[in-house]
């Protein structure tokens, strides 16, 4: 049975309140009204904070906008009737491009006053992927964590329970667009949500059961005429009506193709699917140039929900005029993104399918957009969790589009792998990095600079997933590889230095005089190689953000300081630690985004201050480190728990056992809930908790424990 330790603590405090009231004017009781009120105020604040941390609500809704819409009134009435009679979900089904999504959007707009909010989810995968996406479906105080939930299955089941609770309190409309799965193990749960559910699909929903299907066909005669007038922009003459009528019959009343035809496009034959011949015809009547084809190729890679225009230009360097022409041809949709002037770019699914068939996206012809996302992801460590989350759908889209990464894009895919584990997707990061490693070994062999770099990526992925033994194997492979291979490019000395540094850390963690001396030898070798790289960069005017020589040099200095500290050379260790920190601060002052990395340097100084008995300064800096971790990582992150653990260590060493015990207890409670698999870490903190409790019982316990 799972215990809510925070709730139990509040109940205990409530009991204490009653006892202290009962035994007023005795030493344990309240001495006066002022003391009682102060206790009551603090208790009320803690109760409110506890409530807010557990309150769930939808953080974002879809805003329906006015869009061109002709006819289809019977469909809107039929949907409303299904909901009125509680025979939902209502399912609009028909071939791609026939107008199902337009009807769903029109219904949301027409009946928006009937609902507290509308959720519009494009089903680019199964229900676990759709409802497990915290970008498209954000719920307050509820985020995925592999340490807490393991796989996504358990997380999504809990999320659906919370969504059901929210829907029970509000009138919600849930639109599941382009839901084309044959069956889904979560379908019954989703379709049982206590809200109005409207689904669009290209499948006959009869096999799903428990829903009311509405087949969507071609427009009626009068509806079709209104449709033509709306998209043609004027009343067609007799010849135009005849031409449009013939084309309408040829395409079986396909509304999307008719819409495009009204902009000057033709197609041949009656089509129910989208064979290659029809896919070609979607584009062949437009004089598409190379930049326009490239935009369609790239947007076809991305999720159905699209991408903000500003972000797309940042990662693709697309031609603005070419994008404008595609918008005019209705091949690219451009919609309001809900705030400011930035627009949301997307492709209709039928156009995206056609673009993938005709323009054949590959890693070679999409290398620019892959590199664009690499340029954002490569410094993910120094970005906040929420900032990194903005590119989440696109990182996963790239991995889905290219499941076998090319070795010559090793650095690009390596940065995306790093992004995965920074965001807590440790299992996916290991899977993708393993595929990348195999690709690099096949292409470059086992003795090459790029292979060594990739081994370092694989090691870092295992290390941050708490797989320390496996990470050691990969670090030593990287070390051996970099010692044996020759230079491939200007980063050779940096990665040779990095391999020395990581193996040095392994020896430092093993402890003992011999291991520490080996660690010291290796870290000094790392500093030697990094200085060679630094000199090379300065001589040739080179700077790589993710492989900044001064930044790495300062980290290796910090590594040397830690080793010297463990060897008892306190003064030299502290001097080196401060010198390294000053170097990072200087880089930050130059505009480089290394703010979060500063925590590593501050944490060493905190440890040194405690050893010198400077508890006040150590506490001040430890509080700052915790706040920085809170800003850059989730409250449930391991980085946050580790920073708080050090703060509690400072309090314990300073003899402030009550504060230390309270914080240790909170950390243990949170780790048991959010990271139950980290048993060794939990046991270590529980031991410290026990020390703090023992020290509290014996206030004469010596400081510096």
XYZ file of C-alpha atoms in Angstrom:
705
model
C 0.000 0.000 0.000
C 1.420 3.391 -1.063
C 1.728 5.882 1.775
C 1.383 9.624 1.356
C 4.012 10.697 3.897
C 3.321 14.390 3.377
C -0.385 13.901 4.135
C 0.466 11.836 7.213
C 2.778 14.618 8.370
C -0.051 17.159 7.991
C -2.385 14.913 9.974
C 0.259 14.617 12.685
C 0.618 18.419 12.787
C -3.161 18.753 13.038
C -3.123 16.395 16.015
C -0.335 18.436 17.573
C -2.462 21.563 17.115
C -5.325 20.013 19.076
C -3.010 18.708 21.807
C -1.274 22.047 22.249
C -4.664 23.756 22.468
C -5.828 21.211 25.010
C -2.764 21.631 27.209
C -2.511 25.398 26.940
C -0.311 27.084 29.565
C 1.787 23.940 30.012
C 5.310 23.695 28.529
C 4.196 21.632 25.484
C 1.075 23.766 24.905
C 0.564 27.198 23.378
C 1.832 29.906 25.682
C -0.374 32.624 24.204
C -2.809 33.423 21.375
C -0.065 34.883 19.225
C 1.931 31.635 19.255
C -1.204 29.648 18.459
C -2.123 31.927 15.544
C 1.395 31.722 14.091
C 1.247 27.914 14.229
C -2.245 27.933 12.682
C -1.184 30.298 9.860
C 1.819 28.155 8.964
C -0.271 24.970 9.138
C -2.906 26.516 6.839
C -0.206 27.515 4.336
C 1.157 23.962 4.319
C -2.340 22.546 3.805
C -2.952 24.895 0.868
C 0.454 24.084 -0.680
C -0.312 20.362 -0.303
C -3.684 20.843 -2.024
C -2.224 22.845 -4.918
C 0.517 20.270 -5.538
C -2.149 17.618 -6.024
C -4.682 19.679 -7.931
C -5.028 18.651 -11.563
C -6.467 20.732 -14.376
C -5.971 20.991 -18.129
C -3.331 23.614 -18.861
C -4.302 24.261 -22.495
C -7.363 24.017 -24.730
C -7.751 24.176 -28.499
C -9.237 27.445 -29.711
C -11.689 27.060 -32.599
C -11.300 29.701 -35.319
C -13.514 30.901 -38.160
C -12.663 28.860 -41.278
C -14.184 28.502 -44.756
C -17.050 26.026 -44.426
C -19.793 25.309 -46.926
C -22.858 23.168 -46.301
C -22.566 19.984 -44.237
C -25.269 21.206 -41.864
C -26.843 17.709 -41.554
C -23.553 16.373 -40.187
C -23.430 19.027 -37.465
C -27.019 18.251 -36.459
C -26.321 14.505 -36.455
C -23.301 14.953 -34.152
C -25.323 17.094 -31.748
C -28.141 14.528 -31.739
C -25.731 11.689 -30.877
C -24.384 13.675 -27.945
C -27.863 14.704 -26.797
C -28.975 11.064 -26.725
C -25.666 10.036 -25.086
C -24.852 7.561 -27.848
C -21.298 8.787 -28.327
C -18.538 8.803 -29.243
C -19.607 10.261 -32.574
C -17.330 9.032 -35.361
C -16.984 10.794 -38.726
C -15.541 8.293 -41.196
C -14.644 8.402 -44.866
C -11.687 8.534 -47.229
C -8.826 10.946 -46.673
C -9.516 14.526 -47.655
C -13.301 14.172 -47.857
C -13.867 16.847 -45.199
C -14.112 15.014 -41.867
C -11.715 17.318 -40.020
C -13.447 20.407 -41.430
C -16.779 19.129 -40.071
C -15.252 18.428 -36.644
C -13.725 21.909 -36.506
C -16.990 23.498 -37.622
C -18.884 21.621 -34.907
C -16.433 22.845 -32.261
C -16.901 26.421 -33.484
C -20.699 26.215 -33.773
C -21.232 24.696 -30.314
C -18.283 26.201 -28.429
C -20.577 27.882 -25.876
C -21.825 24.443 -24.826
C -18.392 23.472 -23.514
C -15.899 24.676 -20.931
C -13.098 23.647 -23.269
C -12.171 21.737 -26.430
C -9.268 19.275 -26.760
C -8.112 18.640 -30.335
C -5.652 15.735 -30.555
C -4.142 14.552 -33.837
C -3.641 10.794 -33.616
C -0.145 10.428 -35.079
C 0.337 7.168 -33.153
C -1.552 4.836 -30.829
C -3.509 6.152 -27.837
C -0.569 5.574 -25.497
C 1.538 7.943 -27.601
C -1.271 10.500 -28.020
C -2.406 10.693 -24.402
C 1.118 10.224 -23.040
C 2.297 13.370 -24.848
C 2.658 16.092 -22.193
C 3.108 18.775 -24.868
C -0.210 18.167 -26.636
C -2.123 17.204 -23.478
C -0.582 19.024 -20.497
C -2.147 18.444 -17.062
C -0.990 20.463 -14.080
C 1.149 18.662 -11.467
C 1.337 15.577 -13.662
C 4.304 14.741 -15.893
C 5.889 11.545 -17.137
C 8.949 10.226 -15.294
C 10.535 6.910 -16.169
C 11.836 6.539 -12.629
C 8.290 6.800 -11.266
C 6.259 4.930 -13.860
C 8.754 2.729 -15.701
C 7.111 2.409 -19.136
C 4.539 4.788 -20.563
C 1.667 2.297 -20.126
C 1.147 2.827 -16.398
C 1.558 6.583 -16.771
C -1.107 6.833 -19.493
C -3.580 4.748 -17.479
C -3.186 7.120 -14.510
C -3.421 10.122 -16.832
C -6.715 8.861 -18.251
C -8.077 8.475 -14.707
C -7.168 12.097 -13.970
C -8.639 13.226 -17.296
C -11.864 11.413 -16.370
C -11.953 13.252 -13.029
C -11.484 16.598 -14.796
C -14.145 15.746 -17.381
C -16.528 14.856 -14.561
C -16.325 18.447 -13.308
C -16.361 20.275 -16.665
C -18.162 19.978 -20.001
C -15.406 18.969 -22.403
C -15.352 18.207 -26.110
C -12.556 15.806 -27.075
C -11.778 15.661 -30.809
C -9.575 12.741 -31.892
C -8.529 13.633 -35.422
C -7.290 11.124 -38.009
C -7.644 8.129 -35.663
C -6.951 5.252 -38.051
C -6.025 2.392 -35.732
C -7.739 -0.973 -36.244
C -7.874 -1.561 -32.507
C -6.147 -0.103 -29.475
C -5.909 -1.610 -26.000
C -6.776 1.799 -24.519
C -9.729 2.443 -26.823
C -12.358 1.299 -24.323
C -10.880 3.514 -21.592
C -10.677 6.526 -23.897
C -14.181 6.100 -25.314
C -15.523 5.782 -21.747
C -14.298 9.238 -20.697
C -17.241 11.266 -19.319
C -17.167 13.921 -22.048
C -18.352 14.408 -25.613
C -15.934 12.595 -27.933
C -15.811 13.322 -31.660
C -13.560 11.108 -33.797
C -12.473 11.388 -37.431
C -11.116 8.304 -39.168
C -10.526 6.677 -42.541
C -11.775 3.350 -41.170
C -15.224 1.893 -40.709
C -15.713 2.200 -36.931
C -18.104 -0.766 -36.751
C -15.253 -2.981 -35.527
C -14.548 -0.599 -32.648
C -17.951 -0.974 -31.015
C -19.538 1.383 -28.494
C -19.761 4.376 -30.828
C -22.071 5.968 -33.401
C -20.660 6.170 -36.919
C -21.447 8.975 -39.356
C -20.278 8.215 -42.919
C -18.973 11.328 -44.653
C -19.502 11.422 -48.400
C -19.507 14.026 -51.122
C -21.342 17.304 -50.766
C -24.972 17.580 -51.794
C -25.789 19.456 -55.007
C -26.556 22.805 -53.385
C -23.758 22.370 -50.828
C -21.315 21.662 -53.638
C -22.295 24.860 -55.471
C -21.783 26.904 -52.298
C -18.446 25.148 -51.828
C -17.306 26.131 -55.341
C -18.400 29.753 -54.894
C -16.613 29.953 -51.527
C -13.239 28.660 -52.754
C -13.452 30.065 -56.315
C -14.138 33.466 -54.833
C -16.827 34.407 -57.375
C -19.772 33.048 -59.367
C -18.382 30.712 -62.093
C -19.645 31.120 -65.639
C -21.403 28.289 -67.505
C -18.167 26.857 -68.937
C -16.465 26.867 -65.545
C -19.469 25.171 -63.912
C -19.348 22.441 -66.543
C -15.599 21.920 -66.068
C -15.900 21.837 -62.275
C -18.834 19.417 -62.487
C -16.898 16.989 -64.694
C -13.890 17.127 -62.401
C -16.093 16.662 -59.326
C -17.412 13.415 -60.808
C -13.921 12.221 -61.755
C -12.624 12.518 -58.201
C -15.737 11.109 -56.541
C -16.617 14.336 -54.749
C -13.256 14.500 -52.967
C -13.444 17.870 -51.217
C -9.708 18.387 -50.681
C -8.858 17.677 -54.328
C -11.736 19.897 -55.424
C -10.458 22.678 -53.176
C -7.017 22.384 -54.782
C -8.581 22.209 -58.278
C -10.246 25.534 -57.648
C -6.687 26.879 -57.401
C -5.781 25.472 -60.811
C -5.108 21.772 -60.284
C -6.515 18.678 -62.044
C -6.603 14.973 -61.265
C -7.761 11.965 -63.283
C -9.862 8.960 -62.340
C -11.952 7.805 -59.398
C -9.711 7.248 -56.365
C -10.452 5.882 -52.915
C -6.864 5.704 -51.725
C -3.833 7.773 -52.628
C -1.797 5.751 -55.137
C 1.423 7.212 -56.445
C -0.233 8.426 -59.642
C -2.726 10.507 -57.670
C -0.015 11.638 -55.264
C 1.965 12.928 -58.249
C -1.131 14.677 -59.566
C -1.567 16.513 -56.257
C 1.531 18.520 -57.164
C 2.133 18.246 -60.910
C -0.207 21.110 -61.914
C 1.714 23.527 -59.714
C 5.069 24.739 -61.058
C 6.867 23.666 -57.890
C 10.493 24.735 -57.667
C 13.242 23.047 -55.681
C 12.761 25.205 -52.509
C 9.007 24.479 -52.503
C 9.556 20.736 -52.873
C 12.060 20.877 -50.016
C 9.525 22.578 -47.720
C 6.909 19.905 -48.488
C 9.508 17.178 -47.934
C 10.492 18.601 -44.536
C 6.975 19.363 -43.283
C 5.932 15.825 -44.258
C 8.467 14.546 -41.699
C 6.991 16.513 -38.820
C 4.005 15.667 -36.595
C 0.473 16.238 -37.871
C -0.038 19.120 -35.432
C 2.591 21.121 -37.341
C 5.344 23.517 -36.299
C 5.535 27.198 -35.419
C 6.641 29.231 -38.418
C 9.470 30.954 -36.527
C 10.871 27.609 -35.336
C 10.598 26.119 -38.822
C 12.600 28.948 -40.377
C 15.180 28.626 -37.604
C 15.833 24.930 -38.222
C 15.363 24.758 -41.996
C 16.549 28.052 -43.510
C 13.549 27.696 -45.838
C 12.781 30.231 -48.549
C 10.018 32.576 -47.316
C 8.743 33.336 -50.802
C 8.515 29.611 -51.554
C 6.496 29.048 -48.378
C 4.196 31.917 -49.363
C 3.503 30.292 -52.747
C 2.700 26.969 -51.071
C 0.233 28.718 -48.751
C -1.462 30.347 -51.728
C -1.831 26.938 -53.369
C -3.376 25.530 -50.139
C -0.636 22.904 -50.005
C 0.575 24.233 -46.639
C -1.861 25.209 -43.912
C -1.064 28.294 -41.858
C -3.141 28.802 -38.729
C -3.059 31.068 -35.705
C -0.988 29.494 -32.942
C -3.015 31.092 -30.158
C -0.807 34.050 -29.339
C 1.190 36.744 -31.115
C 1.907 36.876 -34.820
C 3.600 33.467 -35.051
C 1.659 31.010 -37.218
C 1.391 27.224 -37.105
C 2.453 25.451 -40.308
C 1.135 21.989 -41.147
C 0.182 19.703 -44.016
C -3.155 18.017 -44.504
C -2.535 14.277 -43.971
C -3.304 13.443 -47.619
C -0.787 16.037 -48.793
C 1.791 14.811 -46.277
C 1.319 11.234 -47.560
C 1.726 12.416 -51.131
C 4.833 14.456 -50.297
C 6.453 11.435 -48.639
C 5.714 9.293 -51.713
C 6.786 11.802 -54.332
C 9.618 13.748 -52.713
C 11.048 10.814 -50.702
C 12.537 12.381 -47.548
C 15.947 10.901 -46.731
C 18.631 11.770 -44.206
C 20.653 13.232 -47.065
C 18.000 15.558 -48.503
C 16.716 16.465 -45.011
C 20.152 16.975 -43.489
C 19.577 20.736 -43.102
C 16.507 20.385 -40.842
C 18.184 17.567 -38.859
C 21.186 19.838 -38.357
C 18.833 22.674 -37.395
C 17.325 20.680 -34.531
C 20.844 19.548 -33.563
C 21.845 23.210 -33.182
C 19.001 23.657 -30.671
C 19.440 20.334 -28.865
C 23.236 20.387 -28.489
C 23.138 22.638 -25.402
C 20.063 20.980 -23.852
C 21.887 20.539 -20.520
C 21.906 24.303 -19.969
C 18.262 24.824 -20.967
C 15.250 24.470 -18.705
C 13.027 21.405 -18.903
C 10.203 23.506 -20.380
C 12.453 25.122 -23.002
C 13.687 21.696 -24.097
C 10.125 20.384 -24.172
C 9.257 22.801 -27.007
C 11.092 20.620 -29.536
C 9.953 17.268 -28.104
C 7.454 16.326 -30.879
C 10.053 17.074 -33.552
C 12.882 15.096 -31.947
C 10.662 12.023 -31.798
C 9.406 12.682 -35.347
C 13.003 12.641 -36.659
C 13.737 9.348 -34.888
C 10.491 7.853 -36.296
C 11.252 9.071 -39.825
C 14.840 7.790 -39.755
C 14.990 4.688 -37.520
C 18.459 3.767 -38.866
C 20.703 6.839 -38.376
C 23.472 7.460 -40.885
C 26.989 7.398 -39.443
C 27.981 10.643 -41.182
C 25.253 12.366 -39.101
C 26.622 10.904 -35.854
C 27.041 14.267 -34.129
C 23.554 15.425 -35.094
C 21.864 12.243 -33.862
C 24.201 12.150 -30.859
C 22.948 15.567 -29.743
C 19.339 14.391 -30.110
C 20.179 11.319 -27.987
C 21.620 13.615 -25.314
C 18.406 15.653 -25.447
C 16.442 12.456 -24.759
C 18.235 11.617 -21.506
C 18.363 15.247 -20.360
C 14.550 15.186 -20.582
C 14.350 11.881 -18.713
C 13.734 9.533 -21.683
C 16.522 7.198 -20.601
C 15.225 3.983 -22.157
C 14.599 5.618 -25.528
C 17.990 7.353 -25.375
C 19.794 4.031 -24.864
C 17.841 2.389 -27.688
C 18.591 5.165 -30.156
C 22.228 5.517 -29.091
C 22.805 1.793 -29.480
C 21.513 1.957 -33.071
C 23.729 4.969 -33.741
C 26.756 3.162 -32.299
C 26.169 0.118 -34.512
C 25.815 2.349 -37.581
C 29.047 4.210 -36.784
C 30.977 0.974 -36.198
C 29.802 -0.416 -39.559
C 30.775 2.776 -41.401
C 33.957 3.920 -39.637
C 35.152 0.728 -37.952
C 36.234 0.278 -34.326
C 39.265 2.570 -34.487
C 38.150 6.016 -35.603
C 37.646 9.389 -33.933
C 33.885 9.431 -34.695
C 33.579 5.919 -33.237
C 35.325 7.087 -30.058
C 32.996 10.101 -29.829
C 29.971 7.813 -30.200
C 31.273 5.456 -27.503
C 31.439 8.498 -25.196
C 27.799 9.289 -26.061
C 26.785 5.706 -25.299
C 28.658 5.826 -21.986
C 27.052 9.136 -20.991
C 23.608 7.759 -21.853
C 24.144 4.730 -19.581
C 25.694 6.873 -16.834
C 22.776 9.299 -16.685
C 20.337 6.384 -16.688
C 22.156 5.242 -13.497
C 23.655 2.251 -15.326
C 27.121 2.860 -13.914
C 28.673 -0.552 -14.581
C 27.636 -0.488 -18.241
C 28.829 3.101 -18.579
C 32.317 2.099 -17.358
C 32.580 -0.475 -20.155
C 31.769 2.157 -22.779
C 34.068 4.781 -21.245
C 37.013 2.378 -21.369
C 36.117 1.462 -24.985
C 36.129 5.166 -25.845
C 39.448 5.631 -24.031
C 41.107 2.750 -25.909
C 39.653 3.890 -29.235
C 40.834 7.501 -28.854
C 44.323 6.340 -27.799
C 44.660 4.210 -30.938
C 42.980 6.259 -33.666
C 44.333 9.225 -35.604
C 42.799 12.673 -35.995
C 39.691 12.952 -38.199
C 39.031 16.680 -37.743
C 39.770 19.644 -35.466
C 37.961 18.099 -32.460
C 40.353 15.168 -32.096
C 42.266 16.469 -29.058
C 39.003 17.461 -27.355
C 37.557 13.950 -27.516
C 40.862 12.379 -26.552
C 40.822 14.730 -23.557
C 37.192 13.869 -22.746
C 37.959 10.134 -22.728
C 40.826 10.694 -20.262
C 38.584 12.811 -18.040
C 35.772 10.252 -17.871
C 38.103 7.357 -17.053
C 39.748 9.575 -14.425
C 36.333 9.989 -12.813
C 35.891 6.209 -12.714
C 39.154 5.798 -10.782
C 38.228 8.652 -8.421
C 34.908 7.002 -7.575
C 36.692 3.721 -6.836
C 38.667 5.482 -4.083
C 41.886 4.469 -2.369
C 45.365 5.971 -2.740
C 46.361 4.020 -5.868
C 43.115 4.744 -7.718
C 43.247 8.433 -6.795
C 46.818 8.720 -8.083
C 45.759 7.065 -11.362
C 42.803 9.447 -11.548
C 45.135 12.417 -11.004
C 47.474 11.252 -13.768
C 44.586 10.867 -16.211
C 42.929 14.203 -15.418
C 46.234 16.005 -15.966
C 46.561 14.217 -19.290
C 43.016 15.390 -20.093
C 44.017 18.976 -19.282
C 47.094 18.626 -21.518
C 45.039 17.485 -24.529
C 42.291 20.051 -23.926
C 44.887 22.842 -23.854
C 46.192 21.634 -27.227
C 42.606 21.767 -28.543
C 42.114 25.232 -27.003
C 45.301 26.529 -28.656
C 44.207 25.036 -31.989
C 40.790 26.721 -31.744
C 42.302 30.115 -30.920
C 44.861 29.840 -33.713
C 42.241 28.956 -36.351
C 39.269 30.943 -35.042
C 37.224 27.796 -34.292
C 34.428 27.510 -31.727
C 31.929 24.682 -31.302
C 29.221 25.351 -28.710
C 28.953 21.751 -27.527
C 32.753 21.284 -27.557
C 33.887 24.644 -26.148
C 37.580 24.226 -25.151
C 37.577 26.660 -22.218
C 34.354 25.210 -20.829
C 35.770 21.671 -20.949
C 39.106 22.815 -19.533
C 37.326 24.328 -16.516
C 35.404 21.091 -15.949
C 38.636 19.092 -16.053
C 40.168 21.571 -13.559
C 37.199 20.883 -11.301
C 37.882 17.158 -11.717
C 41.493 17.677 -10.610
C 40.305 19.758 -7.639
C 38.005 16.935 -6.521
C 40.827 14.394 -6.698
C 43.178 16.641 -4.716
C 40.419 17.168 -2.154
C 40.076 13.403 -1.733
C 43.879 13.162 -1.367
C 43.758 15.708 1.450
C 45.410 18.579 -0.456
C 42.705 21.038 0.589
C 44.379 24.362 -0.214
C 45.388 23.434 -3.764
C 41.997 21.800 -4.378
C 40.153 24.932 -3.277
C 42.416 27.169 -5.377
C 41.795 25.070 -8.496
C 38.054 24.867 -7.831
C 37.788 28.652 -7.562
C 39.925 29.204 -10.654
C 37.705 26.829 -12.645
C 34.531 28.523 -11.395
C 35.901 31.982 -12.271
C 36.555 30.739 -15.812
C 32.959 29.566 -16.230
C 31.609 32.845 -14.831
C 33.762 34.756 -17.308
C 32.288 32.718 -20.181
C 28.761 33.374 -18.892
C 29.528 37.111 -18.782
C 30.501 36.839 -22.472
C 26.961 35.675 -23.258
C 27.521 31.908 -23.333
C 24.688 29.819 -21.916
C 26.468 27.844 -19.184
C 24.392 29.035 -16.221
C 23.179 25.598 -15.146
C 26.686 24.090 -15.329
C 27.743 26.550 -12.625
C 25.943 24.304 -10.127
C 28.674 21.656 -10.499
C 31.373 24.139 -9.513
C 29.306 25.563 -6.654
C 28.649 22.097 -5.260
C 32.377 21.456 -4.959
C 32.859 24.771 -3.152
C 30.033 23.841 -0.767
C 31.810 20.582 0.070
C 35.073 22.460 0.673
C 33.358 25.084 2.856
C 31.794 22.386 5.032
C 35.201 20.754 5.537
C 36.510 24.154 6.711
C 33.557 24.667 9.065
C 32.150 27.590 7.020
C 28.584 26.388 7.438
C 26.841 29.732 6.938
C 28.474 30.371 3.551
C 27.952 26.740 2.535
C 24.248 26.974 3.386
C 23.826 30.199 1.398
C 25.432 28.680 -1.694
C 23.566 25.358 -1.297
C 20.221 27.192 -1.238
C 21.226 28.958 -4.453
C 22.130 25.622 -6.082
C 18.726 24.174 -5.140
C 16.929 27.166 -6.629
C 18.925 26.894 -9.876
C 18.077 23.183 -10.113
C 14.413 24.049 -9.563
C 14.478 26.561 -12.431
C 16.318 24.325 -14.911
C 14.906 20.903 -14.037
C 11.608 19.501 -12.807
C 10.880 19.390 -9.072
C 10.742 15.601 -9.465
C 14.153 15.397 -11.205
C 17.168 13.562 -9.809
C 19.185 16.787 -10.106
C 16.728 18.523 -7.791
C 16.829 15.693 -5.250
C 20.639 15.582 -5.348
C 20.910 19.353 -4.776
C 18.503 19.168 -1.840
C 20.457 16.225 -0.426
C 23.608 18.356 -0.319
C 21.698 21.175 1.411
C 20.538 18.690 4.050
C 24.147 17.454 4.365
C 25.235 21.027 5.126
C 22.580 21.350 7.833
C 23.542 17.985 9.319
C 27.224 18.937 9.443
C 26.306 22.295 10.997
C 24.354 20.571 13.772
C 20.956 21.791 12.493
C 19.563 18.299 12.802
C 15.869 19.217 12.789
C 16.103 21.029 9.433
C 18.284 18.252 8.008
C 15.897 15.513 9.167
C 12.910 17.334 7.697
C 14.545 17.728 4.280
C 15.933 14.168 4.209
C 12.417 12.938 4.957
C 10.945 14.958 2.099
C 13.589 13.684 -0.332
C 13.025 10.052 0.671
C 9.261 10.497 0.331
C 9.622 12.018 -3.132
C 12.151 9.448 -4.358
C 9.950 6.577 -3.197
C 7.096 8.081 -5.181
C 8.954 9.425 -8.243
C 12.037 7.159 -8.459
C 11.271 3.899 -6.613
C 13.882 2.020 -8.692
C 16.781 4.028 -7.191
C 16.979 1.811 -4.091
C 20.672 2.367 -3.251
C 20.239 6.124 -3.336
C 17.125 5.936 -1.171
C 18.933 3.711 1.350
C 21.869 6.151 1.515
C 19.580 9.106 2.282
C 17.620 7.044 4.812
C 20.898 6.408 6.668
C 21.571 10.150 6.779
C 17.990 10.716 7.910
C 18.621 8.301 10.771
C 21.805 10.201 11.704
C 19.884 13.478 11.741
C 17.138 12.022 13.937
C 19.750 10.600 16.329
C 21.541 13.947 16.443
C 18.243 15.687 17.204
C 17.670 13.352 20.147
C 21.207 14.043 21.354
C 21.821 17.783 20.781
C 25.397 17.439 22.078
C 26.358 15.347 19.051
C 29.510 16.790 17.525
C 29.247 18.922 14.375
C 30.767 17.760 11.125
C 29.119 14.345 10.955
